[in-house]
Every structure is written in structure tokens, then in C-alpha cells.
Amino acid sequence: MTAAMGSAVLLAFLTFGANEWGFGGKYNTVWAHTLDSKMASFIVTGESRDTVSVELPHHKAKCVFDYVAGQPAHESKKVPETARINAQDVLTRLKGQCAQGQSGYWTYQVCLGGEIKQFHGQDSYKLGKFSHVEGKILKYDKGLPCDPPSNPTERQVDVSLACSDKMGVQLISEPSTCKYTMTLVLPNVCSDPSYPKMMQTAGAKGKAPDDGHEDWILQIRESDDGKVICSSHSTETRLAGSRLSFRSFSLKVEKDKGSYEKVKGSARAMGRVPLSDTELVVSSESISHGSGFGGKLAYVDLEAT
């Protein structure tokens, strides 16, 4: 079982019985398809971007969620240039150092400027080799192929940075097959408030709420009358105060043959506050951010017939 699958199982049990999302009522407490292609769990951090997809059996329909997240909402204030810490400088200063973190069965090792490995006992897999820095993200690629020869795609990893009292690896996720995200936490970026704070030691100096990330779920389902429903949402249970600020988002539904006659969608911020018409654009196959989008997003869905 991958880290993403294990996360999806836990989130399904903890979330779907307690939250009312979607069209016409509550989700069931347990979904039989938690581990198949119809559901994906992923982690959105304060400085991340990703494309996550799920699909119905036999490629009948597919949902694709694309997003770019900015700084956490509580840290959106301007950071003085003297306090800014460049991810490239961090890489240069700490090149060769490695950190580890565990997620379920696997332990993950991130080496700055080197490789990322996933291992347990004698089993070890290369997930990627350092490629370049993109903003605050360390990009690793050319990992072990997924499942040759049927799927020769090479594994790749996006590594975000966060402030912590000690070095480690957290928030390990596999939002799509062989594409991983994780967060390298370390003290070296703590003087720059634009990085999320994720202290590992209780009472550590500079302790702050772990508010630089959120767990999200994307799923697709088909109703009895043939409607295809795509939905993506945060698993937060608080009524207000989203911790993240999104720069953009798009939820798209794709059909194996032809196109849908009618598509309608909606989106909400934390606290079930609907996004206004100026914040949304609904097309024949997608719902996305509009010109008036303020960055607050907790739930988005599409219904296609």
C-alpha cells in the first residue's frame, strides 16, 4: 500500500461520516472504492501546485483538479527583503545533508542536491534525483520507472520547505501514480515568516499552529440516473478560517467519448460560504477561478449530464 492509499483510508473513515458535502446530503461513512482509482487524497501546502486526477472504471469518465496555492492566509503580509530566504541558498548551504521521515510502512530519505529514497528493511527504491529549484519547491525527477514495461513513467518528487526546530521529512503524499510530494522541515528557514511552521518538539521556541498545509480529497462518482459528479474538498472540520490562499484552481470533467450536454458547478470557502459569480467561471466541461477570486477555497464540485 502506498502512502497516498493509507492516507485515503484514514481520511475516508474520519471525514465522510462527519462532513456534509456534495449534492443532496451526506456521503456514506465508508466508501467501497476508497483504494481504487475513484478517490485520491493529497496535501496542499502553503507554496505548492499540482494536478490530481481520478476516473470511473473502464475510463468512462475522468475528473482532473489543478491548483496553485500561495502563502498561508495568516502569512500573506509582505516579508522584508532582508528576512527572505531563498530556497536555492538553502540548497547550496546544506547540500549533501539528508533527512528522514516515515509514512506508514515506508521510510523516506531526502538528500539535498542528491537523491530521494523510499525504503523498509532491505527494500529500497529511488524516487528521484535532484533536478532544480522552482520557487520554494525542490524538484526531483528520473526516479525508478513505475511499472515497466506497461508504465515506464519515471517517479518524480516535489519537495516543499517549512520551518521546524529540527530537520525531518513530513506530509508525504502520492497524489497521482508515481508522483510524490513531501515537506522538508528545517530550522534554516524559520527567520522567513513566509514559510509554514511545523515544529516537531512540544514547546519549541517559535511554536506556531501547524497551519501551513491541509489534507484534501478528490473523488468521482456516478449517480443512479447517470450523472457524473466530481468533487474536491479540504478535510478541515473548522467552520471558518481557511489556512491557505489559492492563486488558481480548476476542476474538469472528461468523457471517454463525446462531451456532456450540461455541466453545472459550485464552490465554497471555509464555513460553507459560497463563492460569488465573479469568483467563478463555469464552462462546458470545467469550473475554475474567475477574475474576482479572493483565494479562499474549501470545496468545489461539478455535476455533468
XYZ file of C-alpha atoms in Angstrom:
305
model
C 0.000 0.000 0.000
C 1.361 3.421 -0.925
C 1.434 6.382 1.447
C -1.401 8.006 -0.507
C -3.583 4.899 -0.235
C -3.052 4.648 3.504
C -3.889 8.311 3.882
C -7.031 7.881 1.796
C -8.277 5.049 4.037
C -7.783 7.090 7.199
C -9.349 10.223 5.738
C -12.351 8.288 4.450
C -13.120 6.917 7.895
C -12.552 10.190 9.740
C -14.100 12.615 7.302
C -17.012 11.318 5.280
C -19.174 10.395 8.239
C -18.836 13.836 9.792
C -18.953 16.318 6.937
C -21.860 17.197 4.681
C -20.502 17.809 1.208
C -21.768 17.474 -2.330
C -25.150 17.187 -3.971
C -28.116 16.301 -1.831
C -26.826 15.102 1.516
C -24.085 13.268 3.368
C -21.570 10.860 1.990
C -21.642 7.362 3.417
C -19.334 6.624 6.336
C -17.320 4.060 4.362
C -16.798 4.027 0.610
C -16.080 0.713 -1.038
C -13.869 2.411 -3.601
C -11.532 4.113 -1.128
C -8.498 2.295 -2.538
C -9.315 2.358 -6.234
C -8.957 4.970 -8.942
C -12.126 6.874 -7.974
C -10.616 8.614 -4.950
C -7.311 10.350 -4.232
C -6.027 12.093 -1.121
C -3.399 14.789 -1.419
C -1.780 17.519 0.632
C -1.895 21.205 -0.254
C 0.894 23.249 1.307
C 1.385 26.987 1.554
C 3.528 27.055 -1.570
C 2.553 24.246 -3.917
C 0.985 23.371 -7.248
C -0.267 20.060 -8.584
C -2.612 18.219 -10.914
C -4.573 15.328 -9.411
C -6.920 13.014 -11.316
C -9.388 10.183 -10.643
C -11.591 8.186 -13.009
C -14.507 5.787 -13.272
C -13.855 2.154 -14.277
C -13.030 1.443 -17.915
C -12.043 5.110 -18.426
C -15.727 6.057 -18.705
C -15.131 9.494 -17.182
C -12.290 11.372 -15.517
C -12.020 14.266 -13.053
C -8.933 16.478 -13.023
C -8.200 19.019 -10.272
C -5.457 21.543 -10.965
C -4.388 24.174 -8.439
C -1.723 26.653 -7.445
C -1.564 27.563 -3.746
C 0.122 30.686 -2.451
C 1.274 31.568 1.021
C -0.879 30.559 4.020
C -3.525 33.210 4.636
C -2.102 34.189 8.032
C 1.305 34.840 6.453
C 0.223 36.883 3.447
C 1.801 40.050 4.817
C 4.779 41.449 2.976
C 8.089 39.989 4.067
C 11.048 42.399 4.233
C 13.745 41.581 1.696
C 16.295 41.249 4.483
C 14.227 38.441 6.033
C 13.656 36.483 2.828
C 15.393 33.139 2.492
C 15.876 31.759 -0.995
C 15.366 28.015 -1.452
C 18.414 27.902 -3.718
C 20.551 29.383 -0.909
C 19.247 26.733 1.489
C 20.160 24.043 -1.015
C 23.654 25.452 -1.504
C 24.289 25.777 2.222
C 23.023 22.299 3.151
C 23.931 20.343 0.029
C 24.759 16.751 0.897
C 22.764 16.679 4.131
C 19.902 14.189 4.408
C 16.701 13.983 6.442
C 14.224 11.173 7.029
C 10.539 10.766 7.763
C 8.144 7.848 7.981
C 4.709 7.332 6.453
C 3.078 4.004 7.176
C 5.236 1.066 6.112
C 7.880 3.165 4.349
C 10.667 5.466 5.487
C 11.615 8.314 3.146
C 15.057 9.907 2.900
C 15.598 13.282 1.226
C 19.177 14.299 0.437
C 19.633 17.927 -0.555
C 21.147 18.041 -4.022
C 21.194 14.241 -4.103
C 18.502 11.569 -4.230
C 15.234 10.694 -2.539
C 14.744 7.077 -1.481
C 11.844 5.069 -0.091
C 12.878 2.052 1.952
C 11.925 -0.574 4.517
C 14.448 -3.123 5.666
C 16.305 -4.389 2.601
C 13.737 -2.979 0.155
C 14.829 0.364 -1.286
C 13.517 2.413 -4.231
C 14.876 5.582 -5.812
C 12.056 8.121 -6.129
C 14.105 10.837 -7.776
C 17.370 12.690 -8.257
C 17.668 16.429 -7.656
C 16.918 18.449 -10.785
C 16.332 22.134 -9.990
C 14.657 24.713 -7.747
C 11.306 26.182 -8.761
C 10.288 28.986 -6.403
C 10.254 27.361 -2.978
C 9.985 23.841 -4.383
C 12.907 21.449 -4.812
C 12.243 19.336 -7.906
C 13.462 15.739 -8.126
C 12.993 13.533 -11.194
C 14.396 10.469 -13.030
C 13.258 8.088 -10.295
C 12.634 4.379 -10.700
C 10.121 3.643 -13.504
C 6.588 2.986 -12.229
C 5.842 -0.448 -13.638
C 7.907 -1.291 -16.704
C 7.151 -2.162 -19.394
C 3.421 -1.355 -19.013
C 4.107 2.021 -17.371
C 7.690 3.242 -17.896
C 6.960 6.688 -16.410
C 9.772 7.701 -14.062
C 8.941 8.656 -10.498
C 9.272 12.315 -9.512
C 9.010 14.307 -6.277
C 8.205 17.915 -5.344
C 9.754 18.882 -2.004
C 8.389 21.921 -0.149
C 10.262 23.660 2.670
C 8.921 24.532 6.115
C 10.236 25.897 9.400
C 10.852 23.466 12.259
C 13.012 23.147 15.359
C 14.778 20.142 13.822
C 15.319 18.618 10.403
C 12.949 15.960 9.102
C 10.506 14.933 6.377
C 6.732 15.317 6.803
C 3.477 15.411 4.816
C 4.448 12.580 2.470
C 1.841 12.003 -0.214
C 1.381 10.376 -3.624
C -1.402 12.487 -5.213
C -1.100 10.645 -8.509
C 0.656 7.445 -9.540
C 4.441 7.719 -9.106
C 4.249 11.468 -8.459
C 5.075 12.355 -4.856
C 5.003 15.443 -2.661
C 6.647 15.885 0.717
C 7.850 18.643 3.006
C 11.408 19.054 4.252
C 11.231 20.769 7.645
C 14.328 22.505 8.992
C 15.386 25.427 11.232
C 17.236 27.219 8.431
C 14.140 28.950 7.018
C 12.486 29.981 10.306
C 13.577 33.619 10.088
C 11.433 33.999 6.942
C 7.743 34.104 8.042
C 6.546 33.162 4.557
C 7.477 29.528 5.233
C 4.933 27.385 7.145
C 5.834 26.500 10.745
C 5.691 22.817 11.631
C 7.508 22.353 14.944
C 8.301 18.768 15.930
C 9.054 19.321 19.623
C 6.297 20.413 22.001
C 7.025 23.841 23.441
C 9.775 24.545 20.932
C 10.705 28.212 20.534
C 8.722 29.779 17.726
C 5.962 27.206 18.080
C 3.039 28.058 15.844
C -0.128 26.266 14.755
C 0.570 23.681 12.104
C -1.274 25.779 9.577
C 0.912 25.554 6.506
C -0.924 22.591 4.979
C -4.310 20.952 4.520
C -5.392 17.454 3.579
C -7.647 17.375 0.508
C -9.644 14.682 -1.266
C -10.669 14.393 -4.922
C -13.291 11.890 -5.966
C -15.572 10.917 -8.823
C -18.895 9.078 -8.607
C -21.836 8.229 -10.807
C -25.430 8.644 -9.622
C -28.243 6.202 -10.334
C -29.590 8.469 -13.078
C -26.243 8.595 -14.901
C -24.883 11.930 -13.680
C -21.128 12.129 -13.185
C -20.123 14.089 -10.103
C -16.623 15.385 -9.439
C -15.775 16.941 -6.083
C -12.656 18.088 -4.302
C -12.538 19.426 -0.774
C -10.451 20.072 2.297
C -10.929 17.669 5.205
C -10.882 20.570 7.667
C -13.764 20.443 10.153
C -13.431 24.017 11.426
C -16.310 26.291 10.475
C -14.231 29.272 9.441
C -10.735 30.488 8.761
C -9.173 28.656 5.836
C -5.450 28.361 6.407
C -4.433 28.537 2.752
C -4.683 31.062 -0.029
C -5.139 29.677 -3.550
C -3.862 31.583 -6.537
C -5.838 29.494 -9.023
C -7.858 26.292 -9.356
C -9.679 24.269 -11.989
C -11.884 21.166 -11.720
C -12.512 19.500 -15.069
C -14.618 16.513 -16.122
C -13.633 14.498 -19.178
C -15.722 11.907 -21.037
C -14.286 8.902 -22.860
C -16.337 9.679 -25.970
C -18.018 12.920 -26.966
C -18.934 15.620 -24.461
C -21.563 16.284 -21.817
C -24.736 18.202 -22.656
C -24.893 20.062 -19.365
C -22.362 20.891 -16.672
C -23.043 22.836 -13.501
C -20.734 23.547 -10.619
C -20.316 25.332 -7.331
C -17.561 26.229 -4.894
C -17.357 27.321 -1.288
C -14.879 28.828 1.104
C -14.433 27.550 4.652
C -17.606 27.906 6.699
C -19.815 26.917 3.713
C -19.602 30.427 2.291
C -20.466 30.224 -1.442
C -18.065 31.856 -3.863
C -19.636 34.730 -5.794
C -20.316 34.726 -9.536
C -17.271 36.917 -10.183
C -15.032 34.424 -8.400
C -16.061 31.507 -10.643
C -16.040 30.571 -14.312
C -18.162 27.560 -15.339
C -17.670 26.217 -18.865
C -18.989 23.198 -20.756
C -16.503 20.931 -19.026
C -14.961 22.710 -16.027
C -15.248 25.138 -13.142
C -12.322 27.421 -12.367
C -11.347 30.639 -10.622
C -12.674 33.905 -12.025
C -11.248 37.400 -12.137
C -12.702 38.208 -8.719
C -11.378 35.104 -6.947
C -10.142 36.046 -3.494
C -8.040 32.954 -2.806
C -10.361 31.246 -0.310
C -11.390 27.697 -1.275
C -12.559 24.706 0.754
C -14.861 22.814 -1.619
C -15.545 22.638 -5.369
C -17.764 20.332 -7.386
C -19.087 19.609 -10.874
C -22.186 17.723 -11.988
C -22.244 16.571 -15.626
C -25.127 15.040 -17.593
